[in-house]
Amino acid sequence: MSVGAALEQLLRLIYRRAMKLAMLPEDERDSHYDHIRLSCCAAAEHIGQDPDRAAITANDMVEFVRALVGIIEMGSAPDHEPSADQRPPVPHLGDQGTDTTRI
């Protein structure tokens, strides 16, 4: 597996985990964050990071996931409206006569 493919797969995994965490009540998330921290720390040590650096890497990963959960929550808020600096969706070039947008 190439580095790019591995990174893409990892980012999809992180996104799916963040989506699941965003559905949980805040008070139920800490144990999941702890699990992410332990798993990431073990993986970092496995690839050769010293324990101190592995702990920093794991904490950074947890903070990244927490931030992603926050972004997901903000985007799914019922009163969420696009800000003035957001551009409207651009229709796909193949769409003729429809107002749907493909992502």
PDB file of C-alpha atoms in Angstrom:
ATOM      1  CA  MET A   1       0.000   0.000   0.000  1.00  0.00           C
ATOM      2  CA  SER A   2       1.345   3.416  -0.928  1.00  0.00           C
ATOM      3  CA  VAL A   3       1.790   6.136   1.663  1.00  0.00           C
ATOM      4  CA  GLY A   4      -0.925   8.192  -0.032  1.00  0.00           C
ATOM      5  CA  ALA A   5      -3.402   5.311   0.027  1.00  0.00           C
ATOM      6  CA  ALA A   6      -2.607   4.579   3.665  1.00  0.00           C
ATOM      7  CA  LEU A   7      -3.118   8.234   4.585  1.00  0.00           C
ATOM      8  CA  GLU A   8      -6.411   8.382   2.718  1.00  0.00           C
ATOM      9  CA  GLN A   9      -7.620   5.255   4.498  1.00  0.00           C
ATOM     10  CA  LEU A  10      -6.537   6.639   7.876  1.00  0.00           C
ATOM     11  CA  LEU A  11      -8.341   9.926   7.297  1.00  0.00           C
ATOM     12  CA  ARG A  12     -11.538   8.094   6.320  1.00  0.00           C
ATOM     13  CA  LEU A  13     -11.277   6.006   9.494  1.00  0.00           C
ATOM     14  CA  ILE A  14     -10.795   9.128  11.618  1.00  0.00           C
ATOM     15  CA  TYR A  15     -13.753  10.824   9.937  1.00  0.00           C
ATOM     16  CA  ARG A  16     -16.037   7.823  10.513  1.00  0.00           C
ATOM     17  CA  ARG A  17     -14.983   7.678  14.172  1.00  0.00           C
ATOM     18  CA  ALA A  18     -15.630  11.410  14.581  1.00  0.00           C
ATOM     19  CA  MET A  19     -19.087  11.050  13.006  1.00  0.00           C
ATOM     20  CA  LYS A  20     -19.956   8.303  15.514  1.00  0.00           C
ATOM     21  CA  LEU A  21     -18.607  10.361  18.420  1.00  0.00           C
ATOM     22  CA  ALA A  22     -20.615  13.403  17.346  1.00  0.00           C
ATOM     23  CA  MET A  23     -23.797  11.336  17.744  1.00  0.00           C
ATOM     24  CA  LEU A  24     -22.955  10.474  21.358  1.00  0.00           C
ATOM     25  CA  PRO A  25     -23.762  12.701  24.319  1.00  0.00           C
ATOM     26  CA  GLU A  26     -20.667  14.650  25.412  1.00  0.00           C
ATOM     27  CA  ASP A  27     -20.442  12.820  28.741  1.00  0.00           C
ATOM     28  CA  GLU A  28     -20.079   9.467  26.934  1.00  0.00           C
ATOM     29  CA  ARG A  29     -17.199  10.517  24.673  1.00  0.00           C
ATOM     30  CA  ASP A  30     -14.262  10.536  27.104  1.00  0.00           C
ATOM     31  CA  SER A  31     -13.832   6.762  27.193  1.00  0.00           C
ATOM     32  CA  HIS A  32     -13.723   6.750  23.383  1.00  0.00           C
ATOM     33  CA  TYR A  33     -11.098   9.496  23.354  1.00  0.00           C
ATOM     34  CA  ASP A  34      -9.080   7.492  25.887  1.00  0.00           C
ATOM     35  CA  HIS A  35      -9.260   4.447  23.611  1.00  0.00           C
ATOM     36  CA  ILE A  36      -8.076   6.519  20.642  1.00  0.00           C
ATOM     37  CA  ARG A  37      -5.208   7.890  22.757  1.00  0.00           C
ATOM     38  CA  LEU A  38      -4.080   4.418  23.883  1.00  0.00           C
ATOM     39  CA  SER A  39      -4.361   2.911  20.404  1.00  0.00           C
ATOM     40  CA  CYS A  40      -2.488   5.764  18.768  1.00  0.00           C
ATOM     41  CA  CYS A  41       0.241   5.716  21.424  1.00  0.00           C
ATOM     42  CA  ALA A  42       0.753   1.977  20.976  1.00  0.00           C
ATOM     43  CA  ALA A  43       0.873   2.365  17.191  1.00  0.00           C
ATOM     44  CA  ALA A  44       3.388   5.208  17.409  1.00  0.00           C
ATOM     45  CA  GLU A  45       5.619   3.167  19.704  1.00  0.00           C
ATOM     46  CA  HIS A  46       5.255   0.189  17.371  1.00  0.00           C
ATOM     47  CA  ILE A  47       6.675   2.200  14.467  1.00  0.00           C
ATOM     48  CA  GLY A  48       9.624   3.308  16.577  1.00  0.00           C
ATOM     49  CA  GLN A  49       8.682   6.509  18.385  1.00  0.00           C
ATOM     50  CA  ASP A  50      10.022   6.754  21.903  1.00  0.00           C
ATOM     51  CA  PRO A  51       7.272   6.634  24.572  1.00  0.00           C
ATOM     52  CA  ASP A  52       7.350  10.385  25.272  1.00  0.00           C
ATOM     53  CA  ARG A  53       7.017  11.315  21.602  1.00  0.00           C
ATOM     54  CA  ALA A  54       4.348   8.619  21.128  1.00  0.00           C
ATOM     55  CA  ALA A  55       2.307  10.161  23.960  1.00  0.00           C
ATOM     56  CA  ILE A  56       2.548  13.589  22.306  1.00  0.00           C
ATOM     57  CA  THR A  57       1.486  12.089  18.971  1.00  0.00           C
ATOM     58  CA  ALA A  58      -1.471  10.347  20.624  1.00  0.00           C
ATOM     59  CA  ASN A  59      -2.579  13.520  22.409  1.00  0.00           C
ATOM     60  CA  ASP A  60      -2.347  15.456  19.137  1.00  0.00           C
ATOM     61  CA  MET A  61      -4.513  12.834  17.456  1.00  0.00           C
ATOM     62  CA  VAL A  62      -7.149  13.053  20.189  1.00  0.00           C
ATOM     63  CA  GLU A  63      -7.218  16.841  19.907  1.00  0.00           C
ATOM     64  CA  PHE A  64      -7.609  16.520  16.135  1.00  0.00           C
ATOM     65  CA  VAL A  65     -10.551  14.135  16.568  1.00  0.00           C
ATOM     66  CA  ARG A  66     -12.133  16.432  19.191  1.00  0.00           C
ATOM     67  CA  ALA A  67     -11.836  19.363  16.785  1.00  0.00           C
ATOM     68  CA  LEU A  68     -13.346  17.307  13.969  1.00  0.00           C
ATOM     69  CA  VAL A  69     -16.260  16.319  16.216  1.00  0.00           C
ATOM     70  CA  GLY A  70     -16.790  20.007  16.984  1.00  0.00           C
ATOM     71  CA  ILE A  71     -16.821  20.853  13.282  1.00  0.00           C
ATOM     72  CA  ILE A  72     -19.315  18.068  12.614  1.00  0.00           C
ATOM     73  CA  GLU A  73     -21.549  19.303  15.432  1.00  0.00           C
ATOM     74  CA  MET A  74     -21.459  22.872  14.143  1.00  0.00           C
ATOM     75  CA  GLY A  75     -22.333  21.724  10.638  1.00  0.00           C
ATOM     76  CA  SER A  76     -25.274  19.664  11.813  1.00  0.00           C
ATOM     77  CA  ALA A  77     -26.769  22.280  14.128  1.00  0.00           C
ATOM     78  CA  PRO A  78     -30.420  22.966  13.232  1.00  0.00           C
ATOM     79  CA  ASP A  79     -29.875  26.722  13.011  1.00  0.00           C
ATOM     80  CA  HIS A  80     -26.736  26.372  10.902  1.00  0.00           C
ATOM     81  CA  GLU A  81     -26.704  28.785   7.995  1.00  0.00           C
ATOM     82  CA  PRO A  82     -23.826  29.327   5.600  1.00  0.00           C
ATOM     83  CA  SER A  83     -21.672  32.247   6.605  1.00  0.00           C
ATOM     84  CA  ALA A  84     -21.255  35.231   4.299  1.00  0.00           C
ATOM     85  CA  ASP A  85     -17.781  34.052   3.273  1.00  0.00           C
ATOM     86  CA  GLN A  86     -19.004  30.640   2.056  1.00  0.00           C
ATOM     87  CA  ARG A  87     -19.582  30.261  -1.651  1.00  0.00           C
ATOM     88  CA  PRO A  88     -22.786  28.631  -2.891  1.00  0.00           C
ATOM     89  CA  PRO A  89     -22.429  25.088  -4.274  1.00  0.00           C
ATOM     90  CA  VAL A  90     -21.238  24.924  -7.856  1.00  0.00           C
ATOM     91  CA  PRO A  91     -23.287  22.653 -10.131  1.00  0.00           C
ATOM     92  CA  HIS A  92     -21.465  19.795 -11.819  1.00  0.00           C
ATOM     93  CA  LEU A  93     -20.686  20.519 -15.475  1.00  0.00           C
ATOM     94  CA  GLY A  94     -22.711  17.477 -16.545  1.00  0.00           C
ATOM     95  CA  ASP A  95     -25.856  18.805 -14.857  1.00  0.00           C
ATOM     96  CA  GLN A  96     -28.047  20.488 -17.431  1.00  0.00           C
ATOM     97  CA  GLY A  97     -31.332  21.827 -16.252  1.00  0.00           C
ATOM     98  CA  THR A  98     -31.071  20.423 -12.717  1.00  0.00           C
ATOM     99  CA  ASP A  99     -30.222  22.237  -9.549  1.00  0.00           C
ATOM    100  CA  THR A 100     -28.476  19.354  -7.807  1.00  0.00           C
ATOM    101  CA  THR A 101     -24.832  19.524  -6.851  1.00  0.00           C
ATOM    102  CA  ARG A 102     -22.506  16.551  -6.995  1.00  0.00           C
ATOM    103  CA  ILE A 103     -19.688  16.246  -4.562  1.00  0.00           C
TER     104      ILE A 103
END
